[in-house]
Short mmCIF file of C-alpha atoms and ligand atoms in Angstrom, two decimals:
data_model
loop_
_atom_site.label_atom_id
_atom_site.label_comp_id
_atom_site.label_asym_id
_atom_site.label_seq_id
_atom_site.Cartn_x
_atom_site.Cartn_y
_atom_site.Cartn_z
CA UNK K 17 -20.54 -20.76 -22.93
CA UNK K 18 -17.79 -22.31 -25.34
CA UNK K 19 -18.08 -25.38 -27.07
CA UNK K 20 -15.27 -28.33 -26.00
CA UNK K 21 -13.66 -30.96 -28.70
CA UNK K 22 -16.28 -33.19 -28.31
CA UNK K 23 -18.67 -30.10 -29.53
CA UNK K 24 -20.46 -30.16 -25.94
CA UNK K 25 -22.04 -26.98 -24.46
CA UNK K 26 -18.84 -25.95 -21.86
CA UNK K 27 -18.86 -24.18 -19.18
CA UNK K 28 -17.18 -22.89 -15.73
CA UNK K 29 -18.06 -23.00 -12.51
CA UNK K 30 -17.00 -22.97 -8.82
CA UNK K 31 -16.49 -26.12 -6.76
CA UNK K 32 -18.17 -26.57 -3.86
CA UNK K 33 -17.49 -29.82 -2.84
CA UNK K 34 -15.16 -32.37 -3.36
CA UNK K 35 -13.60 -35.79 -2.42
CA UNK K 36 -11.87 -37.45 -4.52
CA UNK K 37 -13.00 -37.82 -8.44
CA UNK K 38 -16.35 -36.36 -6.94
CA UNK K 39 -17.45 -33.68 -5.69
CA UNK K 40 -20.15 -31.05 -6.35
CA UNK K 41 -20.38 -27.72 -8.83
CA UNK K 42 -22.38 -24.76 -7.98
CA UNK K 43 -23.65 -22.79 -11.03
CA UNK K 44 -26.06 -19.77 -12.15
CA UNK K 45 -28.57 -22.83 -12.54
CA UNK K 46 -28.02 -24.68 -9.15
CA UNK K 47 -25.64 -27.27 -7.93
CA UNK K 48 -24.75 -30.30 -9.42
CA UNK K 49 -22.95 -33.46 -8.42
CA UNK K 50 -20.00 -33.92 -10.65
CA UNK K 51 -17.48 -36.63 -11.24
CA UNK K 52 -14.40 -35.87 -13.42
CA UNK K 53 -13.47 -37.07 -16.38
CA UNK K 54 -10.00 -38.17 -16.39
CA UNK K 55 -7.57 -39.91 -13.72
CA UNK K 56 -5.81 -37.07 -12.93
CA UNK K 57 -7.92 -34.54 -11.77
CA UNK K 58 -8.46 -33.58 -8.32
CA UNK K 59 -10.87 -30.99 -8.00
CA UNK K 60 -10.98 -29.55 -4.47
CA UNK K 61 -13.43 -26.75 -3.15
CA UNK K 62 -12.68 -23.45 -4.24
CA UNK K 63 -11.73 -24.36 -7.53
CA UNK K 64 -13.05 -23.53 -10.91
CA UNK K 65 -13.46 -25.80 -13.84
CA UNK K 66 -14.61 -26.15 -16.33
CA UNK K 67 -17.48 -28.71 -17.18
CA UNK K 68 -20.52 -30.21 -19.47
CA UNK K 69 -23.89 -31.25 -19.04
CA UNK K 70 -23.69 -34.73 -19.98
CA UNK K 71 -27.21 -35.72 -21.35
CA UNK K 72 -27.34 -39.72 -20.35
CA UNK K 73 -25.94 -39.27 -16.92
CA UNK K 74 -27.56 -37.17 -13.81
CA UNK K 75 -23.93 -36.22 -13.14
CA UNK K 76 -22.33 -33.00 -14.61
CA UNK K 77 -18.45 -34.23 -16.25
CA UNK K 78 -15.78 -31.92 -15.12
CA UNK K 79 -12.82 -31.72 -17.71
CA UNK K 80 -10.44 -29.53 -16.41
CA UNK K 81 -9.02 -27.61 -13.27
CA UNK K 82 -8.32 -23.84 -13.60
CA UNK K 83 -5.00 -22.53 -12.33
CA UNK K 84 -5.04 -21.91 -8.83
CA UNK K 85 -4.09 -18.72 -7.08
CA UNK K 86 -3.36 -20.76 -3.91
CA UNK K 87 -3.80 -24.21 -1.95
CA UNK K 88 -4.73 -24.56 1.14
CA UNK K 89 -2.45 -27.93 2.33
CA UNK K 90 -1.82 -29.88 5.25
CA UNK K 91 0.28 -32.28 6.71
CA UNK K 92 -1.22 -35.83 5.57
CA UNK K 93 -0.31 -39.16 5.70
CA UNK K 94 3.51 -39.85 6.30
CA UNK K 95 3.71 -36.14 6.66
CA UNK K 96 2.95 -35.63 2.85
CA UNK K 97 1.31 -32.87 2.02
CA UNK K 98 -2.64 -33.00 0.84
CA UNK K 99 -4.60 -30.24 -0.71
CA UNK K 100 -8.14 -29.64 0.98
CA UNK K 101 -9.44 -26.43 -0.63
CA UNK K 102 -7.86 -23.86 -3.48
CA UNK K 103 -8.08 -20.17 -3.75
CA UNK K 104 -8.33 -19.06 -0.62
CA UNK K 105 -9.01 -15.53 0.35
CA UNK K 106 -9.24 -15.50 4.17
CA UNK K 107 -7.76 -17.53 6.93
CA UNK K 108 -9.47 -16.78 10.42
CA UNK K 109 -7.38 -18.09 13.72
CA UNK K 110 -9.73 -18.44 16.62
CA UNK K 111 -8.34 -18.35 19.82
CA UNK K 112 -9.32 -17.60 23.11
CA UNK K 113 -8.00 -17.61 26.68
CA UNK K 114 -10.42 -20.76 27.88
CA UNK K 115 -8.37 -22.94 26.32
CA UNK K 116 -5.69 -20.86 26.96
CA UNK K 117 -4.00 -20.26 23.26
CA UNK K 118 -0.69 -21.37 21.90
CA UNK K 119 1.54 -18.71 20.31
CA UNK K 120 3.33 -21.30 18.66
CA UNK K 121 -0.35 -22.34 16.83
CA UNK K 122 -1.02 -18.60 16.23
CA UNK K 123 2.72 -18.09 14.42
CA UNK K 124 2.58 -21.55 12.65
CA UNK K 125 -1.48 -20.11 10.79
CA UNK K 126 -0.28 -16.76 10.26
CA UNK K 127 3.12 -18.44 8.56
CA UNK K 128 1.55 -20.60 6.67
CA UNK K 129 -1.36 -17.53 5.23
CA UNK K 130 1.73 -15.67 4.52
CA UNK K 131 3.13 -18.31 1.82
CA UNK K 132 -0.59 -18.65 0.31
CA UNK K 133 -0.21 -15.04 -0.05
CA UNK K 134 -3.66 -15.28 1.98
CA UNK K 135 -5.03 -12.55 4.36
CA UNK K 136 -5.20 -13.82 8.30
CA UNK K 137 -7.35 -12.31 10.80
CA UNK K 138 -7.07 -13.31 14.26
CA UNK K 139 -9.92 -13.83 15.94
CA UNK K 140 -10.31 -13.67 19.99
CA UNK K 141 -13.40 -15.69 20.53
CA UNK K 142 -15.60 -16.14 24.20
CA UNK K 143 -14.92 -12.13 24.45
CA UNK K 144 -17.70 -12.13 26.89
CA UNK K 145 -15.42 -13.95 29.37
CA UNK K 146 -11.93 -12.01 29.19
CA UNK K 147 -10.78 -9.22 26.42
CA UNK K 148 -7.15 -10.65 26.20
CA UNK K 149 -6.04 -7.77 25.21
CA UNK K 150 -2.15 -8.47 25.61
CA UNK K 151 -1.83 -11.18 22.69
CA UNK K 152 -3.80 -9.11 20.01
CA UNK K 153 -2.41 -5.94 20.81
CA UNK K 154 1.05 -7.85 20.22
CA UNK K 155 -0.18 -9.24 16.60
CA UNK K 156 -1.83 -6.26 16.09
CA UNK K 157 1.31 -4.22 16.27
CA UNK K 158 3.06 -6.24 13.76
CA UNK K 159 0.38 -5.41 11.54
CA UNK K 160 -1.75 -8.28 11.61
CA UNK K 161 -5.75 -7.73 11.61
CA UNK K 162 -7.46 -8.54 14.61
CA UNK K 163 -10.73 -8.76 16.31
CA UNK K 164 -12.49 -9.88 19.41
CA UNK K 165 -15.99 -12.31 18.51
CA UNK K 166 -18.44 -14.09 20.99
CA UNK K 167 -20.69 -17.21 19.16
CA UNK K 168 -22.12 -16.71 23.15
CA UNK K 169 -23.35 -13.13 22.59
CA UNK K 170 -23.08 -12.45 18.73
CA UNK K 171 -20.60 -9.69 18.30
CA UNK K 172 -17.91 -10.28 15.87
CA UNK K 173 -19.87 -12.59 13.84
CA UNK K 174 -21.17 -9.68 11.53
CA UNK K 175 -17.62 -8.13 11.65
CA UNK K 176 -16.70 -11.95 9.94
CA UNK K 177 -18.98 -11.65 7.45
CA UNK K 178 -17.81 -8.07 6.28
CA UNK K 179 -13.99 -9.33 6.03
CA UNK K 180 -15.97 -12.02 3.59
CA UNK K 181 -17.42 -9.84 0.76
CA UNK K 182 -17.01 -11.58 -1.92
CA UNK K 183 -14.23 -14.08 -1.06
CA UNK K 184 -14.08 -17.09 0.49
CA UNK K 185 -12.43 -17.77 3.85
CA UNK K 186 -11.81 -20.68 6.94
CA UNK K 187 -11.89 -21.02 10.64
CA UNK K 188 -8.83 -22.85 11.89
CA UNK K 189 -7.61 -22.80 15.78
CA UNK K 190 -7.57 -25.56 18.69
CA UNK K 191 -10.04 -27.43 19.99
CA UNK K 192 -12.88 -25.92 22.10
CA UNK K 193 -12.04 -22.18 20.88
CA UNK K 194 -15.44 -22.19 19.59
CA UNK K 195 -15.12 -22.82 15.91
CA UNK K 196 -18.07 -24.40 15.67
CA UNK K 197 -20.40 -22.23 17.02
CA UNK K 198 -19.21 -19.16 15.45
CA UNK K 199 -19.35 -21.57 11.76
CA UNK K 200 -22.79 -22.04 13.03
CA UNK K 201 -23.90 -18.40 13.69
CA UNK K 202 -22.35 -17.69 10.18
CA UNK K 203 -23.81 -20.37 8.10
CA UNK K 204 -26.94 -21.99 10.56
CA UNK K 205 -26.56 -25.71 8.67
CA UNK K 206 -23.32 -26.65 8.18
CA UNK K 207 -23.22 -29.50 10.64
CA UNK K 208 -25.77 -31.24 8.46
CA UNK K 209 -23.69 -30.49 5.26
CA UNK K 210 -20.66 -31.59 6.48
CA UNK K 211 -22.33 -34.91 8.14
CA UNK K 212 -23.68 -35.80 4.33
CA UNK K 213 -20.39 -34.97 2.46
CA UNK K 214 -18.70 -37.68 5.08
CA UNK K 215 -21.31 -40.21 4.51
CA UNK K 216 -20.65 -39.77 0.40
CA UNK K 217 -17.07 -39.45 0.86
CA UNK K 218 -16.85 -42.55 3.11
CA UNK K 219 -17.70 -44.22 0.35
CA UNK K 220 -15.37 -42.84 -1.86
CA UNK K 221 -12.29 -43.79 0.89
CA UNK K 222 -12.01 -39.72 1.10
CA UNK K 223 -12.75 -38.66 4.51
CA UNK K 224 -9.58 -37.03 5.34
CA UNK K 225 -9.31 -34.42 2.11
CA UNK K 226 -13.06 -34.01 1.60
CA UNK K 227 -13.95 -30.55 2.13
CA UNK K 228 -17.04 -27.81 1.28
CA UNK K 229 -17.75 -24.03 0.85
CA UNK K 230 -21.06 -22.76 2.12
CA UNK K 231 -22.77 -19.43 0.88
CA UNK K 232 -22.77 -17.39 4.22
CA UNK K 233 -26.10 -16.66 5.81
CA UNK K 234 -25.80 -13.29 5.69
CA UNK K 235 -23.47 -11.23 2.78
CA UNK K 236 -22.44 -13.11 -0.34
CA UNK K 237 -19.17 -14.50 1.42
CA UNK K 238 -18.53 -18.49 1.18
CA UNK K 239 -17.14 -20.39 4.50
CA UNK K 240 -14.67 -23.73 3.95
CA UNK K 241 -15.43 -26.17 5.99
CA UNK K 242 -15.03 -30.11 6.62
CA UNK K 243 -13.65 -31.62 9.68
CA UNK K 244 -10.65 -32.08 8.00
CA UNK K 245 -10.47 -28.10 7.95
CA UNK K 246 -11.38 -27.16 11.25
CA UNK K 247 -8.19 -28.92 12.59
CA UNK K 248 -5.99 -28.90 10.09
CA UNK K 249 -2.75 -28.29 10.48
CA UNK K 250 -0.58 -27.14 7.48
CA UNK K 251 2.38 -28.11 5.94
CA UNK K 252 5.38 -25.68 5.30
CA UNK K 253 7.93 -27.77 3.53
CA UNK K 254 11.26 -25.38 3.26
CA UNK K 255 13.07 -23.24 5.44
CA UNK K 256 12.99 -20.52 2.93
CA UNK K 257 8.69 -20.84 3.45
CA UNK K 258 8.81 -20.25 7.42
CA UNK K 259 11.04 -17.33 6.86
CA UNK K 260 8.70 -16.03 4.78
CA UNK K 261 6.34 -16.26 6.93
CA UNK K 262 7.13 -14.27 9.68
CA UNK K 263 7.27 -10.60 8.78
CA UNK K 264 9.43 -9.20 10.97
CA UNK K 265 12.36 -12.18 10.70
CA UNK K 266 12.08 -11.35 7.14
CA UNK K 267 12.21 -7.56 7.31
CA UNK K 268 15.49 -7.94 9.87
CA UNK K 269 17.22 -11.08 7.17
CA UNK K 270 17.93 -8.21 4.92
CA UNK K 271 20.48 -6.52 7.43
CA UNK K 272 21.95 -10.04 8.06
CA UNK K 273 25.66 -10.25 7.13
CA UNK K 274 25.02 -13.89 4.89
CA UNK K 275 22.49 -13.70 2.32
CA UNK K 276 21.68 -17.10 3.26
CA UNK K 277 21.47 -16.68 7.15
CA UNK K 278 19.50 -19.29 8.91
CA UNK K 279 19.31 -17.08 11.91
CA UNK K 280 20.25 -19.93 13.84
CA UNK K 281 24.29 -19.84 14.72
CA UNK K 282 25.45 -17.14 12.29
CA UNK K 283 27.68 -14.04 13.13
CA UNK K 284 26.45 -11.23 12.16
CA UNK K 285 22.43 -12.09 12.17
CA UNK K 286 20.46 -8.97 12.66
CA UNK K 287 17.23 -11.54 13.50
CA UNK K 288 19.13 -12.62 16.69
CA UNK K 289 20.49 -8.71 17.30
CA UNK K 290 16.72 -7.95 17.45
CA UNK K 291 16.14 -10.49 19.88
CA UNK K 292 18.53 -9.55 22.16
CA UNK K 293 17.02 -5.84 22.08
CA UNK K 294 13.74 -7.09 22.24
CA UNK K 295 12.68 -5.60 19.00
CA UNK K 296 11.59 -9.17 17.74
CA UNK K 297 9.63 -11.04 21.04
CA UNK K 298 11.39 -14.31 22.17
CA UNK K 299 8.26 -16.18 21.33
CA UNK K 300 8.31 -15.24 17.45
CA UNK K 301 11.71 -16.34 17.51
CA UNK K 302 11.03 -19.69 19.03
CA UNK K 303 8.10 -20.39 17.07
CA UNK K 304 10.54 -19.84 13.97
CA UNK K 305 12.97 -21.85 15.23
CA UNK K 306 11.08 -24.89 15.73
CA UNK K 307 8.79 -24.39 12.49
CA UNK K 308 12.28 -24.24 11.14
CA UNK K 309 13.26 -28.29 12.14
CA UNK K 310 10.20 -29.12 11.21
CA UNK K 311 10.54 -28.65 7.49
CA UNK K 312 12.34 -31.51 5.55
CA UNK K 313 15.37 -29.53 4.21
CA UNK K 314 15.95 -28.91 7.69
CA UNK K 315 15.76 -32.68 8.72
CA UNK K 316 18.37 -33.21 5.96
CA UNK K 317 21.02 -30.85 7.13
CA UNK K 318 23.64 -32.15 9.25
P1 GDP A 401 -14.55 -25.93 18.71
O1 GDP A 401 -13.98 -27.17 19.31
O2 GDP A 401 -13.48 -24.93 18.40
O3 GDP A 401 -15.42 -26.18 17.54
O4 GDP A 401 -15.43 -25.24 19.86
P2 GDP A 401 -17.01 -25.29 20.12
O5 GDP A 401 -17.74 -24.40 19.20
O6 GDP A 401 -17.44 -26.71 20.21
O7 GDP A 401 -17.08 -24.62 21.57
C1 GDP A 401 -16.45 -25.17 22.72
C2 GDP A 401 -17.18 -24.68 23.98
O8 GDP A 401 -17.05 -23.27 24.12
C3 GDP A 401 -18.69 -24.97 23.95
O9 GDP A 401 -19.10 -25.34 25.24
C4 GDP A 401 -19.29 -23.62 23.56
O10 GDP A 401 -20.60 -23.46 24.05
C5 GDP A 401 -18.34 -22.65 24.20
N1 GDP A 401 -18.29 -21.36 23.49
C6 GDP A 401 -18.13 -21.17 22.15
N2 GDP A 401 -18.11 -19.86 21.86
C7 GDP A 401 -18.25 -19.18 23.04
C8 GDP A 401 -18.28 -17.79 23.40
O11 GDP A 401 -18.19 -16.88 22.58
N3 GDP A 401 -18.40 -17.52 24.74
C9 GDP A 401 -18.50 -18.47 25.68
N4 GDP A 401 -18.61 -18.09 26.95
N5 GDP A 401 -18.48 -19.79 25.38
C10 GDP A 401 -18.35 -20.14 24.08
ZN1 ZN A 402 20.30 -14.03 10.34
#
């Protein structure tokens, strides 16, 4: 514990909660509500601060943000990007083949990870109704991690918490994939938690960015959460980004004959010479391509 200007007690710790100017603080002693002292921070969950015990007040003041090693952001309002949690270790797409998944979903996760510098796992959930073996044998060998789950039957759901030793990681993917009832097996009330952090954040205006971390059940991992997070869908801004994001177009850019090859018309693009040999599948390409327009320095080029 250091002491701040003011000569208060100050400490860290990690945020657990947070809409808007409030949010809540879990330390050694328990959790606190916290509001933030200052217009201009935005604590989000993940994050660690740095706060005091203010004496009058029930509410512990946060002062300050630490750096963050990553945000997790989405496409808001007017397509402006909004953080919803920081330092993220883990991102977990669940699909499965009832819905039927989207490659294009699938590239547009494991592109965005990639820029957080974030690990993805691909989960193939409802196991216990078809093994799908094609699509994660095709991630697989591009040397993504995956594994098959079932909320139904239980497997995979201790394989989750493993990957989650000591880090904190979310469960993105389309509707009806079963995010919510593997988030259940992993942490048993997190419907309930999420329900009260609406009804506070309501308040607040903050329904859209509020977001939480839960302690996992089992393990000392901590799941993100908020409905905000189950569907969100994130924001890659440059074209540079979704390059970067798919390690194989990357890998085959450095053969190209411009250094700045879009892979789109070119001569001399290796990207497109390895799609014509089959060496990169049609769908990655695709799913590059149009994660490509839909940045805004694309939208600005003639
Ligand atoms: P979410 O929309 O991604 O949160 O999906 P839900 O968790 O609400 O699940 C959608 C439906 O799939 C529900 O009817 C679940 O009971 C069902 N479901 C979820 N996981 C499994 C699973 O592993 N196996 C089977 N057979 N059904 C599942
Ligand atoms: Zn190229």
């Amino acid at each position: 514990m250091t002491k701040n200007q003011d000569n208060k007690a100050e400490s860290t710790a990690l945020v657990v909660a947070g809409y808007g100017r409030r949010g809540k603080i879990h330390t050694s002693e328990g959790d606190y509500p916290f509001l933030c002292k200052g217009r201009r921070i935005r604590p989000v969950c993940g994050d660690i601060v740095t706060w005091t015990k203010n004496e009058q007040e029930k509410d512990a003041v946060v002062d300050a943000v630490n750096p963050r090693q990553n945000e997790l952001q989405r496409s808001g309002h007017r397509g402006k990007p909004e953080v919803l949690a920081a330092n993220v270790d883990m991102i977990f797409i669940i699909i499965a083949t009832q819905p039927k998944y989207d490659p294009f979903l699938i590239d547009r996760y494991l592109a965005a990870a990639g820029n957080m510098d974030c690990e993805a796992v691909i989960v193939l959930n409802k196991c216990d109704l078809s093994n799908g073996e094609n699509i994660l044998g095709e991630y697989s060998a591009l040397g993504y991690r995956t594994l098959k789950a079932s909320a139904k039957s239980g497997t995979g759901v201790d394989a989750i918490e493993e990957l989650l030793h000591n880090k904190s990681g979310l469960l993105v993917g389309q509707s009806g994939v079963g995010k919510s009832s593997l988030i259940n097996a992993l942490v048993p009330d997190a419907d309930a938690a999420v329900a009260e952090i609406s009804e506070a954040s309501l308040e607040g205006k903050h329904t859209t960015t509020a977001s939480m971390m839960h302690p996992l059940k089992q393990g000392d991992g901590w799941l993100i959460d908020s409905p905000g997070v189950r569907d969100f869908l994130p924001y890659i801004g440059d074209t540079r980004s979704v390059q970067a994001g798919f390690i194989e177009i990357a890998r085959a850019a450095e053969q190209c004959r411009f250094a700045n090859c879009q892979h789109l018309r070119e001569p001399g693009c290796a990207v497109k010479e390895q799609v014509e040999s089959g060496d990169i599948s049609q769908h990655r390409y695709d799913s590059y391509k149009r994660l490509y327009h839909m940045t805004d320095d694309a939208k600005l080029k003639p």
